[in-house]
Short mmCIF file of C-alpha atoms in Angstrom, two decimals:
data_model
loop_
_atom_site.label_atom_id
_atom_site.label_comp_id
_atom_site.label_asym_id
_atom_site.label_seq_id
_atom_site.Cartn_x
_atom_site.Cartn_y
_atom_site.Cartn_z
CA UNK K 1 89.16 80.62 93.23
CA UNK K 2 88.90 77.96 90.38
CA UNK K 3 91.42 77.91 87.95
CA UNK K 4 90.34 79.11 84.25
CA UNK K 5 90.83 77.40 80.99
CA UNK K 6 93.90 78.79 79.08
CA UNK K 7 92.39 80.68 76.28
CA UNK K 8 94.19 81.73 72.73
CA UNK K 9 96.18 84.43 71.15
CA UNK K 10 97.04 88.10 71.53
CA UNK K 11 99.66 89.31 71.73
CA UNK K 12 101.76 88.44 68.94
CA UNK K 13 105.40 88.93 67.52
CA UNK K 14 108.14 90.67 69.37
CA UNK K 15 108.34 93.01 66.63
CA UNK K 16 104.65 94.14 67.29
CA UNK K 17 105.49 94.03 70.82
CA UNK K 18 108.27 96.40 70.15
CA UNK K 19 106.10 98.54 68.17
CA UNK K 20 103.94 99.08 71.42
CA UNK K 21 101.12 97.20 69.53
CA UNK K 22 98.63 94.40 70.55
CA UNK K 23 97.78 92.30 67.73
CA UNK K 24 94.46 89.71 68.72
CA UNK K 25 93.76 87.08 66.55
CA UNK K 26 90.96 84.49 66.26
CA UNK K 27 92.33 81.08 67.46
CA UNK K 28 93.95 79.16 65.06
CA UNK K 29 94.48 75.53 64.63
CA UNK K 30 96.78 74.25 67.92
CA UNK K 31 100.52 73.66 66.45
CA UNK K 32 102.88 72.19 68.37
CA UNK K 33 104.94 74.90 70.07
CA UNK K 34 106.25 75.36 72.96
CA UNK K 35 104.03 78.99 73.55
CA UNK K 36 100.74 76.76 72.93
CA UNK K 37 101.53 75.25 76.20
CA UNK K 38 101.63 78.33 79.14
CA UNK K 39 100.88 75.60 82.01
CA UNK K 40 103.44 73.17 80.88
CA UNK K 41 106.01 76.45 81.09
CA UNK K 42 104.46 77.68 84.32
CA UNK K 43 104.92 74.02 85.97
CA UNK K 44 109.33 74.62 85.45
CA UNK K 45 108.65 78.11 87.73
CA UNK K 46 105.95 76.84 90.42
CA UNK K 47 108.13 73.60 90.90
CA UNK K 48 111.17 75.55 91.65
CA UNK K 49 110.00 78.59 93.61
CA UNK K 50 110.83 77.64 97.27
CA UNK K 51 109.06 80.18 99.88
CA UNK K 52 111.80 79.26 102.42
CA UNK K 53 114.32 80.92 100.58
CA UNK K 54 112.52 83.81 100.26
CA UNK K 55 111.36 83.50 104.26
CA UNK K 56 115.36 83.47 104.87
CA UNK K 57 116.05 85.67 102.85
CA UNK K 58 113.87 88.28 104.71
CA UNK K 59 114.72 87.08 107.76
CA UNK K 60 118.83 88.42 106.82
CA UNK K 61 117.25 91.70 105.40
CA UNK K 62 115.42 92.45 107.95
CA UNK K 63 117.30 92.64 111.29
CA UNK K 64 117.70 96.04 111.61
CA UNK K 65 116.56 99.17 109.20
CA UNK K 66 118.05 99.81 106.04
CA UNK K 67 118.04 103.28 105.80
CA UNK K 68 119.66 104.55 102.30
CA UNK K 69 123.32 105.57 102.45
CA UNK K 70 123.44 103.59 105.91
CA UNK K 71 126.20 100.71 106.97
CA UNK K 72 123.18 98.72 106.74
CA UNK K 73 122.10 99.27 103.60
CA UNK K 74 125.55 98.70 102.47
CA UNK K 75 125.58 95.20 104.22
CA UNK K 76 122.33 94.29 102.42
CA UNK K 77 124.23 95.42 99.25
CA UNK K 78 126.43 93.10 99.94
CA UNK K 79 124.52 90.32 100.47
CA UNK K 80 122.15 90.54 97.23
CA UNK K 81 125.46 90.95 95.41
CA UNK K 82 126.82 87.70 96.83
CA UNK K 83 123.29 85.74 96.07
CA UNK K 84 123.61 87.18 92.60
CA UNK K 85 127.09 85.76 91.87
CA UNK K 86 125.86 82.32 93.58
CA UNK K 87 123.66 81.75 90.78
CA UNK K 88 126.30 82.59 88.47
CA UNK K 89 125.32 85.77 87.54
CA UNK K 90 127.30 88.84 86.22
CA UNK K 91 126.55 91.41 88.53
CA UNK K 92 127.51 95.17 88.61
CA UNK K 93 127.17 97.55 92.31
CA UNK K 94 126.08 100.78 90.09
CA UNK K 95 126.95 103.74 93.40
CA UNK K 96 125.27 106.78 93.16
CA UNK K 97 125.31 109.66 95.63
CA UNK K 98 122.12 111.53 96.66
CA UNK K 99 121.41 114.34 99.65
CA UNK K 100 120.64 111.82 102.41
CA UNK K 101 118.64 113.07 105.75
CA UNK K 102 119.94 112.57 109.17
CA UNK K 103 116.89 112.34 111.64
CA UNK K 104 116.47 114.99 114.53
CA UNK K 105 117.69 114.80 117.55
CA UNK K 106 114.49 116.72 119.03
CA UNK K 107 111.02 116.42 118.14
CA UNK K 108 108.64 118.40 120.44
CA UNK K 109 104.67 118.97 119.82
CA UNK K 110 102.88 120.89 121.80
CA UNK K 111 98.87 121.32 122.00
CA UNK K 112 98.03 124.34 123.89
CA UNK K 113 100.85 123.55 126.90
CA UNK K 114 99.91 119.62 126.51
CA UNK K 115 102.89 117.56 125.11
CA UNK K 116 101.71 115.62 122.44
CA UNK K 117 103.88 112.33 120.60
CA UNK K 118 104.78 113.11 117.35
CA UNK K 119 107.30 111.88 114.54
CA UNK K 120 109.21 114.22 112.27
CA UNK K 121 108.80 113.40 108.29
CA UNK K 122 112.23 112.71 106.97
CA UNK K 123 113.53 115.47 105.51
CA UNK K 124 111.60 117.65 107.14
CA UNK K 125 113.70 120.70 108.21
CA UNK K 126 114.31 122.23 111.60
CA UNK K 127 112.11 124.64 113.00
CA UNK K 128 110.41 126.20 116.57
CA UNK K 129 107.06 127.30 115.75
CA UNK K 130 104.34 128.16 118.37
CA UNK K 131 101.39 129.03 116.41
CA UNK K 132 97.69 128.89 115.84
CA UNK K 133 96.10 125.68 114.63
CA UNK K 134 94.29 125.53 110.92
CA UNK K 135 92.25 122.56 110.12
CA UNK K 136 92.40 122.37 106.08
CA UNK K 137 91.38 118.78 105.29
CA UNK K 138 93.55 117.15 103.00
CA UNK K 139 95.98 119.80 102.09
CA UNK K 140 94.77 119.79 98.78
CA UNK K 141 95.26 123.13 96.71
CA UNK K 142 91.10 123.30 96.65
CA UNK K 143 91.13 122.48 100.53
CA UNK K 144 93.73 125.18 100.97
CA UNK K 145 92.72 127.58 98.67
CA UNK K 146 91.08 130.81 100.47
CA UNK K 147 92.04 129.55 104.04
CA UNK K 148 94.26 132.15 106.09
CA UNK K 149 97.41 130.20 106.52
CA UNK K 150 100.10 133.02 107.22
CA UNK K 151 102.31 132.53 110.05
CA UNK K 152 100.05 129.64 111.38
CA UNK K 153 100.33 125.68 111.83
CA UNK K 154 98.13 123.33 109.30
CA UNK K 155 96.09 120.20 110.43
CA UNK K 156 96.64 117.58 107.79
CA UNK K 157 94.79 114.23 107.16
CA UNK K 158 96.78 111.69 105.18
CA UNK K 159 95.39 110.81 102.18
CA UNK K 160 94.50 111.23 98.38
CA UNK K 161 97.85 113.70 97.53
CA UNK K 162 101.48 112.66 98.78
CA UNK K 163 102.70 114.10 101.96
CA UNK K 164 105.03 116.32 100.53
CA UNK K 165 102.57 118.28 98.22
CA UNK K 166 100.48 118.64 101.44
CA UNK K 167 103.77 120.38 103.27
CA UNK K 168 104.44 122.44 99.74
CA UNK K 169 100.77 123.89 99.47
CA UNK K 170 100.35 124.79 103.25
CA UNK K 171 103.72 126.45 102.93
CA UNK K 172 102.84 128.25 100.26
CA UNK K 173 99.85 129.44 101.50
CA UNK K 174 102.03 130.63 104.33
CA UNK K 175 101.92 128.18 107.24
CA UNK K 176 105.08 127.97 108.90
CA UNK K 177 104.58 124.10 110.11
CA UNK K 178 102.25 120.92 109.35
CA UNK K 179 100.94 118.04 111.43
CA UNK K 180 99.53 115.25 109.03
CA UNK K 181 97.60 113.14 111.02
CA UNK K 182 97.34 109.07 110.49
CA UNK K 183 93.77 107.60 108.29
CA UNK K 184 94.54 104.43 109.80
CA UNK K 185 95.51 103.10 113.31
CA UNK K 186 98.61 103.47 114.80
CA UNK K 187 101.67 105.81 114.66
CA UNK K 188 102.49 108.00 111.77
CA UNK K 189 106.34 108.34 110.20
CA UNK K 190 107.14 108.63 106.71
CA UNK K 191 109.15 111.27 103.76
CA UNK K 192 108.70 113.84 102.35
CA UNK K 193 110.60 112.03 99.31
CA UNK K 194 113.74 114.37 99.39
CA UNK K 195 114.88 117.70 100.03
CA UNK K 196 113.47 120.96 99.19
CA UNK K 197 113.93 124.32 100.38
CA UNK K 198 110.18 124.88 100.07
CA UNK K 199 109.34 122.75 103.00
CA UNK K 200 108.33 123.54 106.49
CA UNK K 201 108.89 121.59 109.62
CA UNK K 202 106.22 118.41 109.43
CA UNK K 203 105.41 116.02 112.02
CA UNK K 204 103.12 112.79 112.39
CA UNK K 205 100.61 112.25 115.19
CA UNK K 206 97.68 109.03 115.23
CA UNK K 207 94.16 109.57 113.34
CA UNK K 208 92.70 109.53 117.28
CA UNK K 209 94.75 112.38 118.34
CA UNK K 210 94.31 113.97 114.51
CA UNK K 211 90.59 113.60 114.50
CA UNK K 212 89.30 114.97 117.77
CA UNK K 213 91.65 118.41 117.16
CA UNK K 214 89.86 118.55 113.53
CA UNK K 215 86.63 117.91 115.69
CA UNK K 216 87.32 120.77 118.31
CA UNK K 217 88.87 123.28 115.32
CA UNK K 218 85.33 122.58 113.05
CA UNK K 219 83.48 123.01 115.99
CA UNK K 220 85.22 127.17 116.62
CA UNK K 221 87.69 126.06 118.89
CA UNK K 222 91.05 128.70 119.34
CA UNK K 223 93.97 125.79 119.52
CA UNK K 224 97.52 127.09 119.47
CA UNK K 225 100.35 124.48 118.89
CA UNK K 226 104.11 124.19 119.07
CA UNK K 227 106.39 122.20 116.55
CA UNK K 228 110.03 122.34 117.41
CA UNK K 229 111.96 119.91 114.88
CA UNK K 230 116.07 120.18 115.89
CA UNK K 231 119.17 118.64 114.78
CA UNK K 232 117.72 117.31 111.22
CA UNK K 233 120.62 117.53 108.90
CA UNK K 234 120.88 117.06 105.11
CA UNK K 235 124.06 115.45 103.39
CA UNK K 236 125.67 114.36 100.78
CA UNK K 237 125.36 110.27 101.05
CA UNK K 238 126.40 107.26 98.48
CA UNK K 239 123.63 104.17 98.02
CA UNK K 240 124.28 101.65 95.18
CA UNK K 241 122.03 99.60 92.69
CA UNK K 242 122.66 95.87 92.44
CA UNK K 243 122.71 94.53 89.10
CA UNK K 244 122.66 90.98 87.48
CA UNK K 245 122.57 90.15 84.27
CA UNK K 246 121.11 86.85 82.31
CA UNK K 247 122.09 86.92 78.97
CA UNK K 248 120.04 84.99 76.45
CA UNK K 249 121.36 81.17 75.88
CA UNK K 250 119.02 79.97 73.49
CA UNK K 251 121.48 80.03 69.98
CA UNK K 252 120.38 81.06 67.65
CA UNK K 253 117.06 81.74 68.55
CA UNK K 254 117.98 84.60 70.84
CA UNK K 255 115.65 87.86 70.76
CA UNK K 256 117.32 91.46 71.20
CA UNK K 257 114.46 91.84 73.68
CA UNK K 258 115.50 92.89 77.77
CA UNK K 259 113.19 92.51 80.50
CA UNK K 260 113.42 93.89 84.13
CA UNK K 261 112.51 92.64 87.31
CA UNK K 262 113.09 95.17 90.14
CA UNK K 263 112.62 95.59 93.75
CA UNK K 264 114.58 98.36 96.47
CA UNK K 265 116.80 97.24 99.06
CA UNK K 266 115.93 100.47 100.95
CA UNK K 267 113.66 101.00 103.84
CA UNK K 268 112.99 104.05 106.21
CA UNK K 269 114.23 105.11 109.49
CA UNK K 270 113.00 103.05 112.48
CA UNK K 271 111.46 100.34 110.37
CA UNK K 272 113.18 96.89 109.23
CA UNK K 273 111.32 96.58 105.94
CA UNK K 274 110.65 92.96 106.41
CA UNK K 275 107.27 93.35 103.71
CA UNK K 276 109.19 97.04 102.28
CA UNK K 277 111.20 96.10 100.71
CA UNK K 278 112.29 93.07 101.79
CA UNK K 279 109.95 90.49 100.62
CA UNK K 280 110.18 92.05 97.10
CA UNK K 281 114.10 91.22 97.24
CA UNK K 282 112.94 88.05 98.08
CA UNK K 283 110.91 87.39 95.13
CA UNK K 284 113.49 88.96 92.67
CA UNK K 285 116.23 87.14 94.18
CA UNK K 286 114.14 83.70 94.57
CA UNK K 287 112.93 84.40 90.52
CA UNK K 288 117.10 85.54 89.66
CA UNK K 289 117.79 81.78 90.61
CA UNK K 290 114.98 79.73 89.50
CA UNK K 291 115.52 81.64 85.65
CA UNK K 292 118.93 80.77 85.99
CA UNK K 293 118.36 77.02 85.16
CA UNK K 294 116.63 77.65 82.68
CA UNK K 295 116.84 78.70 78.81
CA UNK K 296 115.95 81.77 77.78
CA UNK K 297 115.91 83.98 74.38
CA UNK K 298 115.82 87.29 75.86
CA UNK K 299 118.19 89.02 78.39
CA UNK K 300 116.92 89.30 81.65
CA UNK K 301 117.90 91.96 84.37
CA UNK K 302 117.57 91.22 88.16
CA UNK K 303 118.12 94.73 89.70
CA UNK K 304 117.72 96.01 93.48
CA UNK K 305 117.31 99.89 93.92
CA UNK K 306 119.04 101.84 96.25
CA UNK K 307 117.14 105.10 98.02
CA UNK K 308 113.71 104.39 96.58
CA UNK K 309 112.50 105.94 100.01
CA UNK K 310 114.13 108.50 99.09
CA UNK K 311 112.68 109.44 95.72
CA UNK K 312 112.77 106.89 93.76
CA UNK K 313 116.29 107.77 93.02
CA UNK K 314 118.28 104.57 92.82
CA UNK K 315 116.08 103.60 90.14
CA UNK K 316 116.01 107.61 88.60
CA UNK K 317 120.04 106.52 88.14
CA UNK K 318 119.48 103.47 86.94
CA UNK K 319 117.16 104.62 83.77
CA UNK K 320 119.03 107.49 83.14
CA UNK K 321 122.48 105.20 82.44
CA UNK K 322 120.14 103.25 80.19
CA UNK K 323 121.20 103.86 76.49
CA UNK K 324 118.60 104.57 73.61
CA UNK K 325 119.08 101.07 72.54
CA UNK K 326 118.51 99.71 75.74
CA UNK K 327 115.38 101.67 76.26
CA UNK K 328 113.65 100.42 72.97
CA UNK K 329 114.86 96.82 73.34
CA UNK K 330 113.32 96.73 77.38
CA UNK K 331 110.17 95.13 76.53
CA UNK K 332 108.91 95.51 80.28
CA UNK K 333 109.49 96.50 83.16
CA UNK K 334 108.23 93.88 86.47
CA UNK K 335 108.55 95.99 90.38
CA UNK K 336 108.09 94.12 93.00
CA UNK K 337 107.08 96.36 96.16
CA UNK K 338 105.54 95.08 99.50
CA UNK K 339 104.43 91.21 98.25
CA UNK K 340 104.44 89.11 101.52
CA UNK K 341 102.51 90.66 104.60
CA UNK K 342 99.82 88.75 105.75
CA UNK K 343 98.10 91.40 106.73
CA UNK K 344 97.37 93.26 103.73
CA UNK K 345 95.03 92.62 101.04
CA UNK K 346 95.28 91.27 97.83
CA UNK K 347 97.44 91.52 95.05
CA UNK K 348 97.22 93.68 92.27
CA UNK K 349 98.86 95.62 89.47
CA UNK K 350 99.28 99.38 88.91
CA UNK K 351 100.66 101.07 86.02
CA UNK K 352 101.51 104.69 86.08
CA UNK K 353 98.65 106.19 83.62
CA UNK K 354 96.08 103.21 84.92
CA UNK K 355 96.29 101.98 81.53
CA UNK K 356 96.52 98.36 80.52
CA UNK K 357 99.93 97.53 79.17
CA UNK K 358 102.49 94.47 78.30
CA UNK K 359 103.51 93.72 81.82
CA UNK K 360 99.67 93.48 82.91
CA UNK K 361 98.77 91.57 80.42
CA UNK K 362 101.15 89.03 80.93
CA UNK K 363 100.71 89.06 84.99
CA UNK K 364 97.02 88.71 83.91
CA UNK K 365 97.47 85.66 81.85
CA UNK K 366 99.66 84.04 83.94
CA UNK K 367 97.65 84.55 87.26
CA UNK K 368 94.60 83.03 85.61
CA UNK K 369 96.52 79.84 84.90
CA UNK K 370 97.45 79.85 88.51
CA UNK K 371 95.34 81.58 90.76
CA UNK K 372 92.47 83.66 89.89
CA UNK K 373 93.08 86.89 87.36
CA UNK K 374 94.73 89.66 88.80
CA UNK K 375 92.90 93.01 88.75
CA UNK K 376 94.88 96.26 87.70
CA UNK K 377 94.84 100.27 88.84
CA UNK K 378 96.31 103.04 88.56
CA UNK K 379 99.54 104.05 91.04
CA UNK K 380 103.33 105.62 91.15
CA UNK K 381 105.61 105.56 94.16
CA UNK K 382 107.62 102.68 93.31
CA UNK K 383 110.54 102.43 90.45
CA UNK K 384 108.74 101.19 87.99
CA UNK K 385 107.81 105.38 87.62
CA UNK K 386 111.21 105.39 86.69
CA UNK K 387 110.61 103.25 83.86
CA UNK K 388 107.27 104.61 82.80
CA UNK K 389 108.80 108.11 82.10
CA UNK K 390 111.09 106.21 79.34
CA UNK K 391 107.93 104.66 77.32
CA UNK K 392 109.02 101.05 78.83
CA UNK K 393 106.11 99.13 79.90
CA UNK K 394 106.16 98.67 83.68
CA UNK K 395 103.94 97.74 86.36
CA UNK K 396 104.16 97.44 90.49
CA UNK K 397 102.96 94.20 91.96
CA UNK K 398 101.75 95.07 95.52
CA UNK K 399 99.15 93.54 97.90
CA UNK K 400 96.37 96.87 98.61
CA UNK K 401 95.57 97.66 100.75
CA UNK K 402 99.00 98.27 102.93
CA UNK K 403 99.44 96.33 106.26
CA UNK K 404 98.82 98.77 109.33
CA UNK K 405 102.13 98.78 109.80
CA UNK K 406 103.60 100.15 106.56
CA UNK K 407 106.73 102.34 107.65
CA UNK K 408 106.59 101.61 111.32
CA UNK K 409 109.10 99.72 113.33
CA UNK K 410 106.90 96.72 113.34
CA UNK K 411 107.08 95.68 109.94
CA UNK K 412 108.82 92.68 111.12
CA UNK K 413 108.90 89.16 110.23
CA UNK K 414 106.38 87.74 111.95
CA UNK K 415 104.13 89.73 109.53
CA UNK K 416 105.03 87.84 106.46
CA UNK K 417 102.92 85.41 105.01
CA UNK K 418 104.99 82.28 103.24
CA UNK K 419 101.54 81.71 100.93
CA UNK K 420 101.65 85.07 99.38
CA UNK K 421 105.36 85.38 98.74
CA UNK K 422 105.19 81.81 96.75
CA UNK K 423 102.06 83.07 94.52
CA UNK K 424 103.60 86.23 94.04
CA UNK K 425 106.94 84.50 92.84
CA UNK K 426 104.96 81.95 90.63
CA UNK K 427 102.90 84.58 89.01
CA UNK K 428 105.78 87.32 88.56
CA UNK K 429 107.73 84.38 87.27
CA UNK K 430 105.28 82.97 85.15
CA UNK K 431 104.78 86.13 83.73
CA UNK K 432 108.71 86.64 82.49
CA UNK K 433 109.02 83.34 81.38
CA UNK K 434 106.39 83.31 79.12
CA UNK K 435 107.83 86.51 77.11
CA UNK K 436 111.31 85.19 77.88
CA UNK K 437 111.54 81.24 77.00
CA UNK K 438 112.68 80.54 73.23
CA UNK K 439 110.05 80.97 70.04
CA UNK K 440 107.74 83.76 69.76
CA UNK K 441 105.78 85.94 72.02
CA UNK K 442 102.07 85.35 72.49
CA UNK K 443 99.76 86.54 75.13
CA UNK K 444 96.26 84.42 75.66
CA UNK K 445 93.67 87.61 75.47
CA UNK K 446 92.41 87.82 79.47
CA UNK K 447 89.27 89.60 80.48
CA UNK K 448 90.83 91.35 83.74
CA UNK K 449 89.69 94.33 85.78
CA UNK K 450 90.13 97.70 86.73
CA UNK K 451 89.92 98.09 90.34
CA UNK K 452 91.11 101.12 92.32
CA UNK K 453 92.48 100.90 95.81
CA UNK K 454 93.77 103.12 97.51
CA UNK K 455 97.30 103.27 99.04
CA UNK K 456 98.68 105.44 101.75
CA UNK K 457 100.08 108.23 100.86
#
């Protein structure tokens, strides 16, 4: 896609900013300033960004899963920690502990006296249920609503809610089990986000083996199933945050503003996370030492989250430490979540209320200097909900659709794309450096669109 003419003023003043106000403004007369000249900025990220660091980086991450509260998770702790303090950071490992889930050591699904494959959701608690088989759609409350669930198994499709409200309303309409099965190819393993005594066992199976029971079941069929889940555990567990710190070095010219770039460290069991979360360490990480050459008048955090898989909860920690005066000086709030597989599709922004805000504006500005303008939904299940729920601006850059592959054991390195991790970190950077290099804050106004796409839930 061409590349389109920088364009004038919006946003403008960090006071306005501050204020939560966008202030546009005819164009005036060009001054000579550094903010009238984005592209000349942009050129001191996009020269620096190197997509083999970021490939390497991945490539450390992702040899083997890092499941929250995990030696391996601890390692990759470790590790960002180290790259921080390379760059000559000041970096703080905030711990936390959380009720971490240890996987069964049984999973047994039964259709009729036919052994089926299927993966338990994590934290999905133990049961033995032999039962008859409801088909109910979705597992929305109007799917459910009316259907005769008592003491019998639900038939799931993923999709539209998350997979733990599916497990809480057939529960409480009385089924004693659930089998979600996959909208896309392949095997299906994810969470059920944390613990909760209102859950019932819940297992995965593939959309082929999910759609022809929802076939037989529409079409009258009696089918009686059997989920046995044994040897799931829940415990107390410790995961840590990874903090570093930029302070602003431009004199006397410094802003009280803050800005955040995030990603989580994190991934689920089985899976190495080489495009979740990994690549979006590598971005923050690659951005954390490109920023650190060069001036800035507002403070900059670099943070990796601990147990986002889990709930978000690294980053749930994380806010909640945050002072009042933090929270009105954080100007925005950047996630980076799943921003290298090549087999995704493209990248786009989604805020928590599908609302324009800061952060979107500025990845909008910034991508149409670069690339092509970035569109912008509406989305949660990443930590920049975390941020969202304080009134900071915040946005998740992702590439949506998912790969095929999201929480599987092949999200692997071979799936990342070098391309897409570089435009992501020039765009991203772009982005922070324009509200972050000395003199004032102003946004060129950007004509960018709303487009919805869905994610897996």
């Amino acid at each position: 896609m061409m590349r389109k003419p920088f364009s004038f003023l919006s946003t403008i003043l960090a006071a306005s900013l501050l204020a939560g106000s966008t202030v546009y403004a005819a164009p005036p007369a060009p001054i000579q300033h550094e903010h009238t000249a984005p592209a000349h900025a942009d050129h001191q990220i996009t020269k620096r960004t190197d997509a083999e660091n970021m490939y390497n980086t991945i490539q450390f991450l992702s040899q083997a899963p890092r499941v929250a509260g995990s030696p391996e998770e601890l390692k990759a702790v470790r590790y960002i920690e180290q790259q921080f303090k390379s760059y000559g950071y000041h970096v703080e490992v905030q711990p936390f502990q959380f009720e971490g889930y240890t996987a069964p050591s049984e999973v047994t699904l039964k259709i009729g006296t036919e052994k089926k494959e299927g993966e338990a959701f994590t934290y999905s608690p133990n049961s033995d249920v032999t039962a008859e088989l409801v088909y109910v759609g979705l597992g929305t409350t109007e799917d459910i609503a009316g259907k005769d669930l008592n003491g019998k198994i639900a038939l799931i499709q993923r999709g539209n809610i998350s997979f733990a409200d599916k497990v809480r309303n057939a529960a409480k309409q009385g089924a004693k089990a659930v089998i979600i099965y996959n909208n896309t190819d392949g095997k299906l393993n994810g969470t059920l986000g944390g613990s909760d005594a209102s859950f019932v066992a819940a297992v995965g199976i593939t959309k082929q083996e999910g759609d022809a029971l929802a076939a037989n079941l529409r079409a009258g069929e009696k089918i009686t199933a059997t989920v046995k889940v044994a040897g799931a555990e829940v415990k107390t567990l410790t995961s840590h945050n990874v903090i570093a710190t930029k302070k602003p070095d431009a004199n006397k010219k410094n802003t009280n503003d803050i800005i955040i770039i995030g990603s989580h460290h994190d991934s689920v069991e089985k899976a190495p996370g080489a495009n979740d979360d990994a690549s979006g360490v590598a971005v923050t990480l690659e951005l954390a030492r490109v920023m650190s050459k060069l001036k800035t008048d507002t403070e900059l955090r670099f943070i990796t989250f601990g147990a986002e898989e889990n709930g978000l909860i690294g980053s749930k920690k994380y806010a909640a430490s945050l002072s009042e005066d933090e929270i009105k000086r954080t100007i925005g709030m950047f996630q980076l979540d799943m921003v290298g597989s090549k087999d995704a599709g493209d990248l786009i922004m989604y805020t928590i209320d599908g609302k324009k805000n800061r952060v979107t504006d500025l990845g909008a500005a910034a991508s149409s200097r670069l690339s092509g303008v970035l569109p912008y939904g509406q989305e949660g299940r990443s930590d920049h909900e975390s941020f969202h729920a304080l009134g900071i601006p915040a946005a998740l850059f992702i590439h949506a659709p998912v790969e095929p592959w999201y929480h599987t054991p092949n999200d692997t390195l071979d799936k990342i794309s070098k391309e897409k991790l570089d435009n992501v970190a020039d765009i991203v950077g772009s982005a922070v450096y324009q509200a972050a290099r000395p003199g004032e804050l102003v946004i060129e106004p950007i004509d960018y669109p709303r487009r919805d796409v869905e994610l897996q839930n």
